[in-house]
Coordinates of C-alpha atoms and ligand atoms in Angstrom, one line a residue:
X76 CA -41.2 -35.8 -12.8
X77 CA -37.7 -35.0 -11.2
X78 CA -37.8 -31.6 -12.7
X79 CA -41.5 -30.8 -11.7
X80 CA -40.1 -31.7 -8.0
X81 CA -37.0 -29.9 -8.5
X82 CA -39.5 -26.8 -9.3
X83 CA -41.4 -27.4 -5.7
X84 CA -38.4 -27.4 -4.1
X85 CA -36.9 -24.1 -5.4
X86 CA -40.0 -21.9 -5.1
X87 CA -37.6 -19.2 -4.2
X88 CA -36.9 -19.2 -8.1
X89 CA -38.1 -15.3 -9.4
X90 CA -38.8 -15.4 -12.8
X91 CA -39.3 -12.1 -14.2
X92 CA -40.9 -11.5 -17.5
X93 CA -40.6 -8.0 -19.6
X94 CA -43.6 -7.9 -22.0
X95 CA -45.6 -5.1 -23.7
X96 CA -48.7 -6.9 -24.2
X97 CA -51.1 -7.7 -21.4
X98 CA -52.2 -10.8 -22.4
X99 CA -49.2 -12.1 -22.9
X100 CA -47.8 -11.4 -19.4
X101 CA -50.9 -12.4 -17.8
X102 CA -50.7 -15.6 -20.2
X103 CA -46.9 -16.3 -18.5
X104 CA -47.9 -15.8 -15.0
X105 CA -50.7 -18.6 -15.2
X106 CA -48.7 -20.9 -17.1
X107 CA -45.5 -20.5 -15.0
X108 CA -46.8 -19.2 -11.4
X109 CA -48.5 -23.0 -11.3
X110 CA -45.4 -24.5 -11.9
X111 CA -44.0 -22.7 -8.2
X112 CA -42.0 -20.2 -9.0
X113 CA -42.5 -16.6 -8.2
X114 CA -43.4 -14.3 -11.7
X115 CA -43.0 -11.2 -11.7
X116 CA -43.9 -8.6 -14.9
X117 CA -43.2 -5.4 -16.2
X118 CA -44.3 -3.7 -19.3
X119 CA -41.4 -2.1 -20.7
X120 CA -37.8 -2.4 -21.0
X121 CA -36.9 0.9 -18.1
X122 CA -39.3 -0.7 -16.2
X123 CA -38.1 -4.2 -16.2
X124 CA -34.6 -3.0 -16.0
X125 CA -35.8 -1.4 -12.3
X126 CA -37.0 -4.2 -11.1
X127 CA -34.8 -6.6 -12.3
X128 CA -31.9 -4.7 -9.9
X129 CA -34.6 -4.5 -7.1
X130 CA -35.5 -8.3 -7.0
X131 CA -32.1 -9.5 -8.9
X132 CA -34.5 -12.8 -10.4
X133 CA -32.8 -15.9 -11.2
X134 CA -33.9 -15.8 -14.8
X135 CA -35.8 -13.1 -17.1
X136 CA -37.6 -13.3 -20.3
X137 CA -37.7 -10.5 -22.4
X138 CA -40.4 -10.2 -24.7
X139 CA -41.0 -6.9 -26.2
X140 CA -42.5 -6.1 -29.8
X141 CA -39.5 -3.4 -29.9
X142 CA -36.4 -3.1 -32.5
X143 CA -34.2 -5.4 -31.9
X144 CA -31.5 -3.3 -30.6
X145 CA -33.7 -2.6 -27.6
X146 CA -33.9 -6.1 -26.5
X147 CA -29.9 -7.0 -27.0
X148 CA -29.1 -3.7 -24.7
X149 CA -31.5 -5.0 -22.0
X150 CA -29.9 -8.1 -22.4
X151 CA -26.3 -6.5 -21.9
X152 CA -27.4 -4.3 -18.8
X153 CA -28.7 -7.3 -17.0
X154 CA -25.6 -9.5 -17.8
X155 CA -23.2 -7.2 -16.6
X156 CA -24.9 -6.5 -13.4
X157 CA -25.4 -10.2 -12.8
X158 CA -23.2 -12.4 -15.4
X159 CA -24.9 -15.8 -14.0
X160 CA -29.1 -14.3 -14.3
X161 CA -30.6 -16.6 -17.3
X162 CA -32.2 -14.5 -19.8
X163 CA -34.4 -15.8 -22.7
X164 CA -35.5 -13.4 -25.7
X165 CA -38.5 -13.5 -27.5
X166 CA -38.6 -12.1 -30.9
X167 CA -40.9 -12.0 -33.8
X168 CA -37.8 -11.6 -36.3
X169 CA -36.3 -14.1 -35.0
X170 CA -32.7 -15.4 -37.3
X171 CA -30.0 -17.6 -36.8
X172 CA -27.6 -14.6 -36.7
X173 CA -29.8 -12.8 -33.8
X174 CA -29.8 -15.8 -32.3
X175 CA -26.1 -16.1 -32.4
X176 CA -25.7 -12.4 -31.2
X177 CA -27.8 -13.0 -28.4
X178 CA -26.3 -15.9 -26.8
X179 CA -22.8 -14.2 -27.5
X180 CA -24.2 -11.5 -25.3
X181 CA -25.2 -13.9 -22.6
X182 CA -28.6 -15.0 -23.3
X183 CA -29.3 -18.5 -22.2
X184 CA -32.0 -19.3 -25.6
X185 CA -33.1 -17.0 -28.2
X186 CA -37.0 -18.3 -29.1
X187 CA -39.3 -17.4 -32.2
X188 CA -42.7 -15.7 -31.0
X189 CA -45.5 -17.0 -29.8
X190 CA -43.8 -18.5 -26.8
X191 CA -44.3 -22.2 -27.1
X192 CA -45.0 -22.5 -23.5
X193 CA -43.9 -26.4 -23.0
X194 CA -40.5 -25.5 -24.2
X195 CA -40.4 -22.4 -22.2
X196 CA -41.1 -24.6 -18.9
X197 CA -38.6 -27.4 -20.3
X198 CA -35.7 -24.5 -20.7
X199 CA -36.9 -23.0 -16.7
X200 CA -36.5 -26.7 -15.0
X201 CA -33.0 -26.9 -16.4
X202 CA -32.1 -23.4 -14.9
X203 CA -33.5 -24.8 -11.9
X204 CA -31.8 -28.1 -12.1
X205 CA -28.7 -26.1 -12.7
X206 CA -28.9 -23.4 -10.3
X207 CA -29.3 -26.2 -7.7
X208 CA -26.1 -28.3 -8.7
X209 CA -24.2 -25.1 -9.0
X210 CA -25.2 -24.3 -5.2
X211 CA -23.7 -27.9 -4.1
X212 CA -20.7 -27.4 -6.1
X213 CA -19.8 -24.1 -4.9
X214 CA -20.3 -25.9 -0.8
X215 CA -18.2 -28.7 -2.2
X216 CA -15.9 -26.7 -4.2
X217 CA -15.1 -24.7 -0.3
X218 CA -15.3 -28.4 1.7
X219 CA -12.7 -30.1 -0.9
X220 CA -10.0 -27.1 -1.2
X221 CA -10.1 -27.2 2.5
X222 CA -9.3 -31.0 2.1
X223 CA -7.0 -30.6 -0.8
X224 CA -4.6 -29.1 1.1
X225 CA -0.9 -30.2 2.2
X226 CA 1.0 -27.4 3.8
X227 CA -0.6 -24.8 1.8
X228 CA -0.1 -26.6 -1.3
X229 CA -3.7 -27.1 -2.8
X230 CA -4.3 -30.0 -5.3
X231 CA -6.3 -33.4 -6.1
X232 CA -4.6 -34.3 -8.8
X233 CA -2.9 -38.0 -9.1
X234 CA 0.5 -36.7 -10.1
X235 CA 0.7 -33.7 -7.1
X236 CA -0.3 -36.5 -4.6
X237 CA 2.3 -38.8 -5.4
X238 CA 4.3 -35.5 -4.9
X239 CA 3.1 -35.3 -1.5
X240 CA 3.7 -38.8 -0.8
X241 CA 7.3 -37.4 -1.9
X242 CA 7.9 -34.7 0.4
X243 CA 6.3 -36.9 3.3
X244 CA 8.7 -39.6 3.2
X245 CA 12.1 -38.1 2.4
X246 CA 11.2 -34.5 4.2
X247 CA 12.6 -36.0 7.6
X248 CA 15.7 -37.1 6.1
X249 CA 17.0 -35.3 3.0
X250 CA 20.3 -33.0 3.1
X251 CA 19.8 -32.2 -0.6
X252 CA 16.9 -32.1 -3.0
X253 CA 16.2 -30.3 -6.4
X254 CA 13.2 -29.3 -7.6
X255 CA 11.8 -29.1 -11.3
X256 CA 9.2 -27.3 -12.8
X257 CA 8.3 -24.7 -15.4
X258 CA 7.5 -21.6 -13.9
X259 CA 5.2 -20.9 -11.5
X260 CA 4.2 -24.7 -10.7
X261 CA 5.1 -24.7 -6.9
X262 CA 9.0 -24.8 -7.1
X263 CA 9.4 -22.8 -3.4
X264 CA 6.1 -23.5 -1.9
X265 CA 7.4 -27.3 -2.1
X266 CA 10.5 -26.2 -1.0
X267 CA 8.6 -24.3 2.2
X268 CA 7.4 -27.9 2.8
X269 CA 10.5 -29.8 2.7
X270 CA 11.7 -27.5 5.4
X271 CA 8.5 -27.4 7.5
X272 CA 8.3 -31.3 7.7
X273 CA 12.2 -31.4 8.3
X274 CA 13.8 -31.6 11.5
X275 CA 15.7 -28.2 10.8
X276 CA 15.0 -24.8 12.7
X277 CA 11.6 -24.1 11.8
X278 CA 12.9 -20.2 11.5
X279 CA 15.2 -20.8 9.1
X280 CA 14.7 -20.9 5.9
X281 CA 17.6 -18.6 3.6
X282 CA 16.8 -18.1 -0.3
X283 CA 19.0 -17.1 -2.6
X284 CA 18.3 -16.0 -6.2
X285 CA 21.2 -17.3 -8.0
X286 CA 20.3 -15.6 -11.0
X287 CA 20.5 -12.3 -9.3
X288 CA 24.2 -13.0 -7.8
X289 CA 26.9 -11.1 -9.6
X290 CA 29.7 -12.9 -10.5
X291 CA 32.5 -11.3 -8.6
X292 CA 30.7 -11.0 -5.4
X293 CA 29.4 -15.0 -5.6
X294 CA 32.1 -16.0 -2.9
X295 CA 31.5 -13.5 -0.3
X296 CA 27.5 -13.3 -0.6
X297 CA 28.0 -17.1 -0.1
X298 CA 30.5 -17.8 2.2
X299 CA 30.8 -14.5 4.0
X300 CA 34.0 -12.0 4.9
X301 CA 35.8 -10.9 7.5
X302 CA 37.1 -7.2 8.5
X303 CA 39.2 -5.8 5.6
X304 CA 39.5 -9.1 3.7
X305 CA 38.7 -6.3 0.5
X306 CA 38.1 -2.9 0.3
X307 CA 34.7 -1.9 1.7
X308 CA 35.1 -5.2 4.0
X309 CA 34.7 -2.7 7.4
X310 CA 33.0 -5.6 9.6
X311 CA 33.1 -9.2 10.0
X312 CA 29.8 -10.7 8.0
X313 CA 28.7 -14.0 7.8
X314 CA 27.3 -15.6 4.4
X315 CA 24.3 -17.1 3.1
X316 CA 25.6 -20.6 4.3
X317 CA 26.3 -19.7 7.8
X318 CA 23.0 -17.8 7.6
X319 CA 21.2 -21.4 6.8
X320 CA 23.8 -23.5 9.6
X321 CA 20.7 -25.8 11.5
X322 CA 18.2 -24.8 8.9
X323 CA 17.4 -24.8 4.7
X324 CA 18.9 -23.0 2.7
X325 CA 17.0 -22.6 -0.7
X326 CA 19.6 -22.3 -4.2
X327 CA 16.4 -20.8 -6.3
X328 CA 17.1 -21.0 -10.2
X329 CA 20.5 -23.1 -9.5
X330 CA 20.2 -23.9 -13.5
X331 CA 22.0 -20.0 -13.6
X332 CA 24.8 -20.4 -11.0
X333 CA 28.3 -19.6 -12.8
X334 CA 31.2 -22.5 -13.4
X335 CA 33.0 -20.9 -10.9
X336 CA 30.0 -20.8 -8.5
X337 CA 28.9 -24.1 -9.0
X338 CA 32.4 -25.5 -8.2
X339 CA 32.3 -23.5 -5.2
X340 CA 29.0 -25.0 -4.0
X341 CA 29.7 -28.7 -5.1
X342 CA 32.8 -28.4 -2.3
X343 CA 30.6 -26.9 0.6
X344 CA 28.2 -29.5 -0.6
X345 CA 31.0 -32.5 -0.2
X346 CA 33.1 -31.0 3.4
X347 CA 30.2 -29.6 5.3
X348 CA 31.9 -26.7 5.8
X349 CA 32.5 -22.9 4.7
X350 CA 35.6 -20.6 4.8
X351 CA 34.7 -16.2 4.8
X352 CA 36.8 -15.0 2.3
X353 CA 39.7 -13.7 3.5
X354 CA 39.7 -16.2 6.6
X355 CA 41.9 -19.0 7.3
X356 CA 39.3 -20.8 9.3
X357 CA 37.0 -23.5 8.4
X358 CA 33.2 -23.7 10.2
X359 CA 31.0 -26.7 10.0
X360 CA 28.0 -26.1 9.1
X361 CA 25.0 -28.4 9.3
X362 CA 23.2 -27.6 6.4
X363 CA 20.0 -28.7 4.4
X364 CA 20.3 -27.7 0.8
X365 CA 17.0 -27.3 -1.6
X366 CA 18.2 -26.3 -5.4
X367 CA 15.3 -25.6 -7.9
X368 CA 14.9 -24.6 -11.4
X369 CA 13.0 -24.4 -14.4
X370 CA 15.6 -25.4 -16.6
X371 CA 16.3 -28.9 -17.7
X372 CA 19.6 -29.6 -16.3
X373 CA 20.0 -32.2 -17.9
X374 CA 20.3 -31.4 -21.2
X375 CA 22.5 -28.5 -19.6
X376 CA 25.1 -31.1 -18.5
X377 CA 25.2 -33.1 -21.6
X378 CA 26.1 -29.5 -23.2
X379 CA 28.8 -28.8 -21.0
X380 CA 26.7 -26.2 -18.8
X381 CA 26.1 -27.4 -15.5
X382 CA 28.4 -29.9 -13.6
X383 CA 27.6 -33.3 -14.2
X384 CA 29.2 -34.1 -10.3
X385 CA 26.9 -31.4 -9.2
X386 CA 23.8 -32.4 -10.5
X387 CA 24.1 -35.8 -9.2
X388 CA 24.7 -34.4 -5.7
X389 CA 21.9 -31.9 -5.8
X390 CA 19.6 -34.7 -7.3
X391 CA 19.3 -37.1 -4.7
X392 CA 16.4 -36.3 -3.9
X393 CA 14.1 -34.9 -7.5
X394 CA 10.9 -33.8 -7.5
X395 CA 9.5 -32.6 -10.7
X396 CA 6.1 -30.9 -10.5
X397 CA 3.6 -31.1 -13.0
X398 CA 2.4 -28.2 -15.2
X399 CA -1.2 -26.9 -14.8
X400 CA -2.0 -28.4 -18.1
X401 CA -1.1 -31.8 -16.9
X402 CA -3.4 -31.9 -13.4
X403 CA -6.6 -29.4 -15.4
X404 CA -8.6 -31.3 -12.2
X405 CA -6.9 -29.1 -10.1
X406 CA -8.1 -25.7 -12.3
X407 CA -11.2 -25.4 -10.0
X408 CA -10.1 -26.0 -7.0
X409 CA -7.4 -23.4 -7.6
X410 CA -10.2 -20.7 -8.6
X411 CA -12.2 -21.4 -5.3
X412 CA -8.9 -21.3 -3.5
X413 CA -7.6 -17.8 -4.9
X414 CA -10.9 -16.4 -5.3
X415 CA -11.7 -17.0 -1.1
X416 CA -8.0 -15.8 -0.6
X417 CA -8.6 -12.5 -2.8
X418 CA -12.1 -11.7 -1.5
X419 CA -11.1 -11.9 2.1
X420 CA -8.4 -9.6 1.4
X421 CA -10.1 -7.3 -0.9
X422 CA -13.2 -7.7 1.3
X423 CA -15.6 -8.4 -1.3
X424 CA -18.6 -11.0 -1.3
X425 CA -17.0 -12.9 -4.4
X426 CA -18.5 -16.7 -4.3
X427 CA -16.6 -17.7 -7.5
X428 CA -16.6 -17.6 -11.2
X429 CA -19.5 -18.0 -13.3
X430 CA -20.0 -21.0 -15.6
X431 CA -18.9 -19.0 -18.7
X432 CA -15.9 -17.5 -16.9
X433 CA -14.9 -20.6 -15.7
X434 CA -15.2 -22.3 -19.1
X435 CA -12.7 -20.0 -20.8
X436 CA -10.3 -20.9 -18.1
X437 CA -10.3 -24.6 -18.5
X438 CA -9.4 -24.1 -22.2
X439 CA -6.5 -21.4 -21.7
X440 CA -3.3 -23.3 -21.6
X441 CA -1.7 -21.4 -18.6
X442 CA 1.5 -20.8 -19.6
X443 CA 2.8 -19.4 -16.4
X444 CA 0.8 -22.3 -14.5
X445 CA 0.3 -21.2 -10.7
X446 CA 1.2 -17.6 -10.7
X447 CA -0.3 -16.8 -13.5
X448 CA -4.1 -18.2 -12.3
X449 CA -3.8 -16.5 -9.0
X450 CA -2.4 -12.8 -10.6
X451 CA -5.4 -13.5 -13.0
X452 CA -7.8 -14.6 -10.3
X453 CA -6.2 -11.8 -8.0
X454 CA -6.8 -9.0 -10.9
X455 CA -10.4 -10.0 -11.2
X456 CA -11.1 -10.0 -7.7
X457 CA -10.1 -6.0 -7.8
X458 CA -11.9 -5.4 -10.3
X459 CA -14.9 -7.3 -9.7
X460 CA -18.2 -5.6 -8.5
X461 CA -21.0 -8.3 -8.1
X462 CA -20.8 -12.1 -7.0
X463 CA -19.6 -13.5 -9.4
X464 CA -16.3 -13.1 -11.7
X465 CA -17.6 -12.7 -15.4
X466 CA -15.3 -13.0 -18.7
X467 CA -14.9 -8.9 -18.7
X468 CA -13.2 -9.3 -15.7
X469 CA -10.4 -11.7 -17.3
X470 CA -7.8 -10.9 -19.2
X471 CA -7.9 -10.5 -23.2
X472 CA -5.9 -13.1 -23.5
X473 CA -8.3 -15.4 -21.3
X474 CA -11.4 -13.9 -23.1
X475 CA -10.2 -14.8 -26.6
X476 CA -10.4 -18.3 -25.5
X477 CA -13.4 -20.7 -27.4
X478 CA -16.4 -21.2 -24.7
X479 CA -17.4 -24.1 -24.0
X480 CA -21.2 -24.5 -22.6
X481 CA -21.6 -26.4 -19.4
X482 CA -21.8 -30.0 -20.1
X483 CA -24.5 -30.8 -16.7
X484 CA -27.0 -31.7 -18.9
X485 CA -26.2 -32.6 -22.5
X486 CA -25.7 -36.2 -21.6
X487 CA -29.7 -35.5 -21.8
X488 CA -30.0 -34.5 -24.7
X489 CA -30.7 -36.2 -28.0
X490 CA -28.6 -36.3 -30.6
X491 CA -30.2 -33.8 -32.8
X492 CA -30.1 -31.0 -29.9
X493 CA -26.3 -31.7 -29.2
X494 CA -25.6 -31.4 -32.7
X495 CA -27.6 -27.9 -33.0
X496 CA -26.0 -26.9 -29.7
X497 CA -22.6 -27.9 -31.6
X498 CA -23.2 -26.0 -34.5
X499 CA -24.1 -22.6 -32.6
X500 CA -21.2 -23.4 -30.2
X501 CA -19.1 -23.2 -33.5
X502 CA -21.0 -20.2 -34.8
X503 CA -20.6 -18.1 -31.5
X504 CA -16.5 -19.0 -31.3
X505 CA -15.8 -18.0 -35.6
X506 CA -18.2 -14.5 -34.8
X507 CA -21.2 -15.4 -36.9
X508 CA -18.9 -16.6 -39.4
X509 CA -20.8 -19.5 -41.6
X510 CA -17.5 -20.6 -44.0
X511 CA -15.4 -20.6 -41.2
X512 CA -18.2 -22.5 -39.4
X513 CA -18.4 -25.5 -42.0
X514 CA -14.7 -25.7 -42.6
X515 CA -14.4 -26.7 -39.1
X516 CA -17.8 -28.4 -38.8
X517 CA -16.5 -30.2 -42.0
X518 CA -19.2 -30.0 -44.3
X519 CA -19.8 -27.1 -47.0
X520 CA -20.9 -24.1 -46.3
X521 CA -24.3 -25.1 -48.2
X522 CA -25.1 -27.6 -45.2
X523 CA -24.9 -25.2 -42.4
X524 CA -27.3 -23.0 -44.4
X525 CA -29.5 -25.9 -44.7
X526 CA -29.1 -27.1 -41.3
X527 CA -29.6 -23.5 -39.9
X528 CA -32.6 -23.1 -42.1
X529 CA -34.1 -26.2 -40.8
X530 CA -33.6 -25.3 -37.4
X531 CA -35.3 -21.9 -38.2
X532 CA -38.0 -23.9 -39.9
X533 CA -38.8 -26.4 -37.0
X534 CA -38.6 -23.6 -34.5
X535 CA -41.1 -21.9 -36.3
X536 CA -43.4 -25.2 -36.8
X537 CA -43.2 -25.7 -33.4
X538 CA -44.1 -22.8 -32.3
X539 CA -47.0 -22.7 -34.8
Ligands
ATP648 N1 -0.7 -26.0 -5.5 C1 -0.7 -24.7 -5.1 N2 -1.7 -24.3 -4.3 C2 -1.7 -23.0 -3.9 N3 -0.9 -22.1 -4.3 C3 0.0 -22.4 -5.2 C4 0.2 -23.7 -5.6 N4 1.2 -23.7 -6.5 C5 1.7 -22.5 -6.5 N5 1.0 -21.7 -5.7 C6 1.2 -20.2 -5.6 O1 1.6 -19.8 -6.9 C7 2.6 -18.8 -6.8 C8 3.9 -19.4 -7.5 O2 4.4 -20.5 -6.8 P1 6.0 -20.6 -6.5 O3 6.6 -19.3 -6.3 O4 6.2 -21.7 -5.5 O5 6.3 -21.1 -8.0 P2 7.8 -21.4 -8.6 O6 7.7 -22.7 -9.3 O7 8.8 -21.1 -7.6 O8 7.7 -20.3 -9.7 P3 9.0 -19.5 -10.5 O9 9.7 -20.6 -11.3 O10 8.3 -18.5 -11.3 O11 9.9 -19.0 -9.4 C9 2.9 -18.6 -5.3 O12 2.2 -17.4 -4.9 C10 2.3 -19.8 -4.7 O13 1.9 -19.6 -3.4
MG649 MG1 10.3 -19.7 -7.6

């Protein structure tokens, strides 16, 4: 009953339906057309292929007494042009390895001919139902990164809030803080935050790479020169300290800073105050110090590395931020947040990612966390020609990944279906491959024939 409603309500719903016979396609527009959607035919694949880019229908079904290589190239064309269409095939030889072929393509069902028409309008009401809860979730996806925000950090996840709660409370009051986190998870966007929500000079922010300072020029890129203090020295300059006096200065990859360096630091760190080098004067300076790194500093002071007085200055304040792994709530949110960011600035009408894109996401582990989603997210968004980003327009790396089907409506389905949807999930990820199939279905390879035979068998009876 819900569904039948579902159908009323979405009457906008353009179903179009390639078929060679007559009687067929004037068989599909009674049953359907009742059911309130709009159904539109054409009698070859050229044909259908036109109008399907004139109308752009929410769902096709292709049903053509062709070779089968004429049906799986329609199929491609219309996927690539619009990766979230649902397409259904029709096919008199139908086998569990076309069937596997076709939903790797992007076919939403592969059926045996004649169309059993009852399953046909069972497999339409869940595009419907679907296409409908993807339309709320793409409005809530936009309302909820919008609320997900704390100074341009965007997450939902338990672990990120607390860190907010973090950088709230301490933000007003900290001199030093150091912040953990493999790459990419946030390290100097948090940082940015400290400084925002801290009484210093909102213009003053100073980062230095300590990775990228050379050893013999440490002192005076820190602390600054005066005329002809060395050769070269021609004019008085002030370092990175006295750069930062009243605001933050940001020690980025600290976990890199030299012996001598680090001594160097831990003094400015305990008088407040910096000498240029060649100088005999001392200046205060009132100074906020951020220090982050993706090392584990630690283990780096139990091996002698880092300077166990240091670390326990710089660590007064720690915030360690999670890795994208650990908050995969957040993966979503991120997507809708890059992919508005990257289609404003490209220009381009990109809503989001479709369900099969956004699938092989959620199981990619994300190694470089953050940066890594938006370069990805940003890459696509170039590339990208329709509404939606597809698979193609990810990365190898993210394609290779196993799909995982929607789970909207599965907790709908009975066991038998979820366990046929199972073993073609399986199928599609090992490529076709049957013993690879049952040695991770668990069963010999005998059962999957059986089991794929039976399916073959009750599709046929019911279509009978
Ligand atoms: N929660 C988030 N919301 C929005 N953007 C984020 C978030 N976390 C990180 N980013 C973005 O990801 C990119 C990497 O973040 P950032 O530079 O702060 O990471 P990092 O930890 O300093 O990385 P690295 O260790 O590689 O220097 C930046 O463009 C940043 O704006
Ligand atoms: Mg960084």
């Amino acid at each position: 009953m819900a569904r039948q409603g579902q159908m009323s309500k979405l009457s906008s719903f353009k179903l179009l339906a390639i078929d060679d016979d007559p009687q067929n396609r004037a068989l599909i527009s009674d049953a359907l057309s009742q059911q309130g959607l709009e159904v539109l035919t054409a009698s070859d694949p050229e044909a259908g292929f036109e109008l399907f880019l004139r109308v752009r229908p929410r769902g096709v079904l292709v049903d053509l007494n062709a070779p089968e290589a004429t049906e799986m190239d329609l199929l491609e064309r219309m996927v690539r042009i619009d990766p979230s269409v649902n397409v259904i095939l029709v096919s008199d030889h139908y086998s569990e390895d076309s069937a596997v072929e076709a939903v790797q393509k992007g076919a939403c069902d592969y059926l045996p001919r004649p169309i059993d028409f009852q399953k046909l309008r069972h497999r339409i009401a869940g595009f419907l139902a679907e296409a409908e809860i993807r339309q709320k979730t793409l409005g809530l996806d936009h309302e909820l990164v919008r609320a997900c925000q704390f100074e341009g950090i965007v997450s939902r996840s338990p672990l990120m809030l607390e860190v907010f709660a973090k950088i709230r409370r301490v933000a007003p009051h900290f001199r030093t803080a150091l912040i953990t986190g493999a790459t990419g998870t946030g390290k100097e966007l948090v940082a940015r935050a400290l400084h925002t929500l801290s009484p210093a000079l909102a213009d003053r922010f100073v980062v230095c790479n300590c990775s990228a300072l050379v050893e013999s020029l440490v002192e005076s890129e820190l602390f600054g020169y005066v005329k002809g203090a060395f050769t070269g020295a021609s004019q008085d300059k002030a370092g990175l300290f006295e750069s930062a006096d009243c605001g933050v200065i940001f020690l980025d990859e600290i976990g890199e800073l030299s012996p001598g360096a680090q001594a160097k630091l831990l003094r400015v760190l305990q008088d407040h105050k910096v000498r240029r080098v060649g100088s005999t004067v001392s200046r205060e300076v009132d100074l906020r110090i951020i220090a982050a790194t993706n090392r584990d500093l630690r283990t780096m002071v139990r091996e002698g590395k880092f300077r166990e007085d240091l670390y326990y200055r710089l660590a007064v304040v720690e915030i360690g931020l999670p890795a994208l792994t650990n908050r995969r709530e957040d993966l979503p949110l991120l997507e809708r947040y890059f992919v508005e960011k990257f289609a404003k600035e490209y220009e381009k009408p990109i809503a989001g990612l479709t369900r099969r894109a956004q699938s092989r996401m959620a199981t990619y582990p994300w190694p470089g966390n953050i940066r890594e989603l938006e370069s990805v997210i940003g890459n696509a968004c170039m590339m990208a020609d329709g509404k939606f980003l597809d698979i193609h327009e990810l990365p190898d790396r993210i394609q290779a990944q196993a799909s995982d089907q929607s789970p909207t409506d599965e907790a709908l389905f009975s066991l038998e279906e979820i366990s046929r949807r199972h073993v073609m999930r399986v199928l599609e990820r090992v490529g076709g491959n049957k013993a690879r199939a049952a040695e991770i279905l668990g069963v010999g390879r005998a059962t999957i024939y059986q089991l794929l035979s039976r399916m073959k068998l009750e599709k046929q009876g019911e279509s009978a």
